[in-house]
């Protein structure tokens, strides 16, 4: 059972270390490649050429280094991960070591899910609106239908969530998307688009977004299948509209680019540019010598991969219930 040791054993180990103020990443994100078969407006990564990709042996070396650093959760993304022919082998190795998830645009999902489903604990499929909105934002006609067909097939094998980026283009489609999620019985993970320097600038207009965020929190309370915590919505609303900041903890997540370089201090500020090979440094020493404090007040993004881990606290019963107890319960239920 892949989740038992990472979530329980390493969590306890990290908690003991943190008593002395030491920092350790517990989540890893890895872009397997930049290449993608879609052309999403808000994404800078498909616009980059891949220099080379890590071999399977290098991927394993990276994973073993992360195990030594007490990482528990591994998330694969791209580009489009399903473009890699060796993806099943990579995911198999990850699943031996971590609770493993992946983000895909869904184009190839229906034909490939069977070969990877045994090695994934959770799957996110990018959906940004109903058909016309999604296809326009993702840049390729037919991408919505392929993604939805992929979701319907994938949910036969493992838990699936839609991953939705809120932009100026799809603000009017967000509530329709919640109804779609209900109709096909999957959850939705939301985040607000960030204006990367090398991507189209389509972050949503502030006042319209404010209304949407408040409404989404209400929809979650009324039972809509929204993955984001209540604290997520509160943090974004308070920091962006009420001048009440949240404390960012970028050290909780370690991101690794397609060449095996560590991206520091975070995915956003460094726009996925790294210089330290993950297996050539002592992550624990690096993490505890780096000046993280200067980034604690940064509230520029609302990416859930940073905001949610930063907000998590063992002192918040609602987050323990939603993130740990419900998560493990859903995982166990999916096995039967």
XYZ file of C-alpha atoms in Angstrom:
336
model
C 0.000 0.000 0.000
C 1.979 2.959 -1.296
C 0.346 5.584 0.885
C 1.010 4.011 4.311
C 4.724 4.674 4.727
C 4.862 8.121 3.075
C 1.850 9.652 4.809
C 2.261 8.112 8.229
C 5.916 7.146 8.685
C 7.589 10.091 6.996
C 5.062 12.568 8.372
C 5.950 11.526 11.911
C 9.652 11.739 11.088
C 9.288 15.232 9.630
C 7.194 16.360 12.604
C 9.964 15.301 14.985
C 12.563 17.177 12.923
C 10.378 20.292 12.694
C 10.314 20.617 16.479
C 13.884 21.852 16.184
C 12.908 24.260 13.405
C 14.342 22.192 10.551
C 12.664 22.382 7.129
C 11.990 19.425 4.857
C 9.992 19.258 1.623
C 7.170 16.741 1.816
C 5.767 17.226 -1.704
C 7.702 16.900 -4.971
C 6.572 18.112 -8.372
C 8.415 16.976 -11.476
C 7.967 18.093 -15.063
C 8.773 15.034 -17.126
C 9.069 17.188 -20.253
C 8.044 20.577 -21.641
C 6.733 19.222 -24.954
C 2.951 19.244 -25.241
C 0.329 18.420 -27.845
C -1.887 21.366 -26.806
C -1.225 25.104 -26.948
C -2.747 26.555 -23.792
C -2.805 30.345 -23.675
C -1.797 30.690 -20.003
C 1.041 28.151 -20.129
C 4.678 29.110 -20.790
C 6.056 25.587 -20.797
C 5.030 24.152 -24.181
C 6.819 27.164 -25.712
C 10.160 25.839 -24.427
C 12.188 23.248 -26.359
C 13.246 20.160 -24.413
C 17.047 19.978 -24.286
C 16.978 16.336 -23.246
C 14.921 14.130 -20.966
C 16.019 12.140 -17.957
C 16.510 8.439 -18.607
C 14.658 5.909 -16.475
C 17.804 5.316 -14.418
C 18.140 9.066 -13.823
C 14.472 9.287 -12.842
C 15.079 6.507 -10.303
C 18.195 8.280 -8.992
C 16.104 11.438 -8.544
C 13.387 9.525 -6.681
C 15.858 7.835 -4.350
C 17.313 11.239 -3.492
C 13.828 12.519 -2.664
C 13.180 9.500 -0.438
C 16.313 10.405 1.522
C 14.908 13.919 1.915
C 11.683 12.469 3.428
C 9.414 13.457 0.528
C 6.048 11.677 0.744
C 4.053 12.846 -2.281
C 5.190 12.884 -5.918
C 3.267 14.718 -8.635
C 4.169 14.353 -12.316
C 3.283 16.970 -14.905
C 4.510 18.564 -18.128
C 4.156 19.500 -20.914
C 2.124 16.371 -21.413
C 3.390 13.332 -19.447
C 1.512 10.853 -21.645
C 3.811 11.749 -24.544
C 6.572 9.785 -22.805
C 6.655 6.158 -23.929
C 8.430 5.112 -20.726
C 5.775 6.676 -18.468
C 4.496 3.344 -17.068
C 8.008 2.403 -15.948
C 8.574 5.819 -14.344
C 5.244 5.751 -12.504
C 5.852 2.182 -11.330
C 9.104 3.256 -9.679
C 7.419 6.292 -8.120
C 4.534 4.245 -6.769
C 7.004 2.038 -4.871
C 8.258 5.115 -3.037
C 5.548 7.790 -2.898
C 1.877 8.581 -3.016
C 1.848 9.306 -6.744
C -0.331 11.649 -8.801
C -0.204 13.068 -12.308
C -1.669 15.966 -14.294
C -2.617 15.374 -17.937
C -4.497 17.292 -20.601
C -6.396 14.072 -21.313
C -5.839 13.874 -25.082
C -4.205 10.443 -24.908
C -5.759 9.331 -21.650
C -8.454 6.958 -22.883
C -5.941 4.819 -24.785
C -3.202 4.861 -22.132
C -4.925 4.798 -18.744
C -4.914 1.018 -18.438
C -1.120 0.876 -18.722
C -0.554 3.386 -15.897
C -3.540 3.091 -13.550
C -1.893 0.559 -11.219
C 0.896 3.041 -10.495
C -1.193 6.132 -9.743
C -3.024 7.037 -6.555
C -4.696 10.108 -8.023
C -5.158 11.682 -11.440
C -5.858 15.295 -12.422
C -7.213 16.083 -15.883
C -7.183 19.667 -17.139
C -10.655 21.007 -17.958
C -11.189 24.767 -18.208
C -14.828 25.049 -19.208
C -17.420 23.524 -21.470
C -16.472 22.543 -25.009
C -16.083 25.871 -26.816
C -14.401 27.615 -23.876
C -12.046 24.740 -23.138
C -10.996 24.190 -26.750
C -10.355 27.898 -27.247
C -8.245 28.198 -24.087
C -6.363 24.956 -24.750
C -5.691 25.923 -28.361
C -6.711 22.671 -30.105
C -10.223 21.737 -31.339
C -11.505 18.474 -29.916
C -9.458 18.686 -26.723
C -12.567 18.911 -24.518
C -14.164 15.766 -25.892
C -10.906 13.823 -25.665
C -10.384 14.956 -22.063
C -13.928 14.114 -20.933
C -13.814 10.716 -22.641
C -10.485 10.138 -20.892
C -11.928 11.099 -17.514
C -14.857 8.702 -17.907
C -12.473 5.859 -18.728
C -9.918 6.741 -16.041
C -12.444 6.898 -13.208
C -13.084 3.195 -13.730
C -9.594 2.620 -12.328
C -8.712 5.364 -9.824
C -9.834 8.670 -8.251
C -9.933 11.531 -10.766
C -10.297 15.298 -10.421
C -10.638 18.006 -13.004
C -7.852 20.571 -12.753
C -9.181 23.994 -13.688
C -7.280 27.219 -14.257
C -9.466 30.280 -13.804
C -8.713 32.935 -16.438
C -10.429 35.974 -17.895
C -11.629 33.745 -20.735
C -13.516 31.204 -18.648
C -14.924 33.194 -15.705
C -18.423 32.886 -17.132
C -18.020 29.105 -17.524
C -16.841 28.181 -14.032
C -20.285 27.480 -12.592
C -21.246 25.395 -15.641
C -18.071 23.414 -15.024
C -19.195 22.622 -11.471
C -22.387 21.152 -12.910
C -20.351 19.089 -15.383
C -18.241 17.717 -12.542
C -21.390 16.686 -10.696
C -22.847 15.057 -13.779
C -19.813 12.842 -14.424
C -19.111 12.339 -10.695
C -15.618 13.816 -10.332
C -14.206 16.581 -8.173
C -12.593 19.865 -9.255
C -9.320 21.453 -8.166
C -9.190 25.187 -8.939
C -6.450 27.761 -9.203
C -6.242 31.265 -10.588
C -4.088 31.875 -13.647
C -0.724 33.532 -13.031
C 0.727 35.861 -15.673
C 4.061 34.252 -16.516
C 6.395 36.510 -18.485
C 6.432 34.167 -21.494
C 2.719 33.309 -21.635
C -0.417 35.142 -22.720
C -1.636 37.544 -20.031
C -5.132 36.283 -19.263
C -5.414 36.447 -15.469
C -8.998 37.313 -14.516
C -10.172 40.836 -13.739
C -10.028 41.370 -9.961
C -13.578 42.406 -9.134
C -15.224 39.735 -11.261
C -12.884 37.158 -9.740
C -13.810 38.284 -6.221
C -17.458 37.431 -6.835
C -16.537 34.052 -8.353
C -14.323 33.054 -5.397
C -17.032 33.897 -2.860
C -19.600 31.936 -4.849
C -17.288 28.925 -5.226
C -16.759 28.760 -1.472
C -20.536 28.821 -1.010
C -20.901 26.047 -3.590
C -18.369 23.916 -1.733
C -20.380 24.378 1.482
C -23.524 23.293 -0.332
C -21.925 20.055 -1.499
C -20.327 20.739 -4.849
C -17.242 18.493 -5.339
C -14.546 21.158 -4.962
C -11.162 19.860 -3.807
C -9.791 23.195 -2.568
C -10.075 23.761 1.178
C -12.209 26.515 2.688
C -8.926 27.972 3.922
C -7.743 28.238 0.311
C -10.616 30.531 -0.649
C -10.277 32.542 2.555
C -6.545 33.055 1.993
C -6.929 34.291 -1.584
C -9.862 36.570 -0.766
C -8.198 37.983 2.365
C -4.801 38.579 0.781
C -5.961 39.983 -2.557
C -8.944 42.009 -1.386
C -8.600 42.651 2.364
C -4.817 43.105 2.762
C -4.606 40.168 5.164
C -1.639 38.054 3.994
C -1.101 34.324 4.303
C 2.320 32.929 5.108
C 3.855 31.137 2.135
C 6.018 28.098 2.860
C 7.683 27.391 -0.491
C 10.058 24.983 1.232
C 7.218 22.489 1.708
C 7.347 21.673 -2.035
C 10.377 20.770 -4.124
C 10.011 21.162 -7.894
C 12.317 19.471 -10.387
C 12.602 20.422 -14.048
C 12.936 17.986 -17.002
C 16.741 18.043 -16.673
C 16.648 17.045 -13.001
C 17.379 20.546 -11.652
C 15.803 21.852 -8.455
C 13.626 24.937 -9.047
C 14.134 27.485 -6.248
C 12.626 29.289 -4.470
C 9.419 28.265 -6.180
C 7.626 27.338 -9.371
C 6.302 30.878 -9.892
C 9.040 33.351 -8.976
C 11.737 31.418 -10.807
C 9.440 30.439 -13.704
C 10.743 26.886 -13.586
C 14.441 27.519 -13.938
C 16.850 25.409 -11.873
C 20.590 24.994 -11.458
C 21.174 22.300 -8.808
C 20.928 18.666 -9.969
C 18.713 17.008 -7.386
C 21.055 14.036 -6.865
C 24.160 16.217 -6.577
C 23.096 18.154 -3.475
C 22.133 17.351 0.089
C 18.525 18.542 0.031
C 18.206 18.700 3.810
C 21.290 20.886 4.107
C 20.235 23.076 1.181
C 16.721 23.484 2.577
C 18.030 24.556 5.985
C 20.667 26.980 4.711
C 18.492 28.762 2.136
C 16.876 32.090 3.037
C 13.208 31.139 2.772
C 12.039 33.927 5.067
C 12.165 36.577 2.352
C 9.375 34.778 0.474
C 6.937 34.210 3.342
C 5.011 37.395 2.579
C 4.742 36.701 -1.163
C 1.079 36.340 -2.041
C 1.480 36.837 -5.795
C 0.027 33.499 -6.860
C -2.836 31.289 -5.787
C -1.425 28.026 -7.115
C -2.889 25.306 -4.934
C 0.384 23.348 -5.024
C 1.920 26.107 -2.872
C -1.030 27.655 -1.093
C -2.622 24.466 0.255
C 0.590 23.019 1.812
C 1.395 26.448 3.256
C -2.005 26.645 4.922
C -2.089 23.093 6.252
C -1.821 22.746 10.016
C -2.257 19.819 12.388
C -4.026 22.331 14.632
C -6.873 22.764 12.127
C -9.328 19.853 12.535
C -11.188 20.681 9.307
C -7.992 20.405 7.252
C -6.946 17.151 8.943
C -10.369 15.704 8.179
C -10.388 16.869 4.556
C -6.731 16.377 3.614
C -5.670 13.340 5.664
C -8.628 11.299 6.930
C -10.878 11.738 3.876
C -7.915 11.370 1.537
C -6.781 8.076 3.020
C -10.378 6.874 3.185
C -10.919 7.625 -0.480
C -7.692 5.859 -1.373
C -8.615 2.715 0.584
C -12.127 2.731 -0.906
C -10.667 2.885 -4.398
C -8.889 -0.431 -3.800
C -12.136 -2.411 -3.541
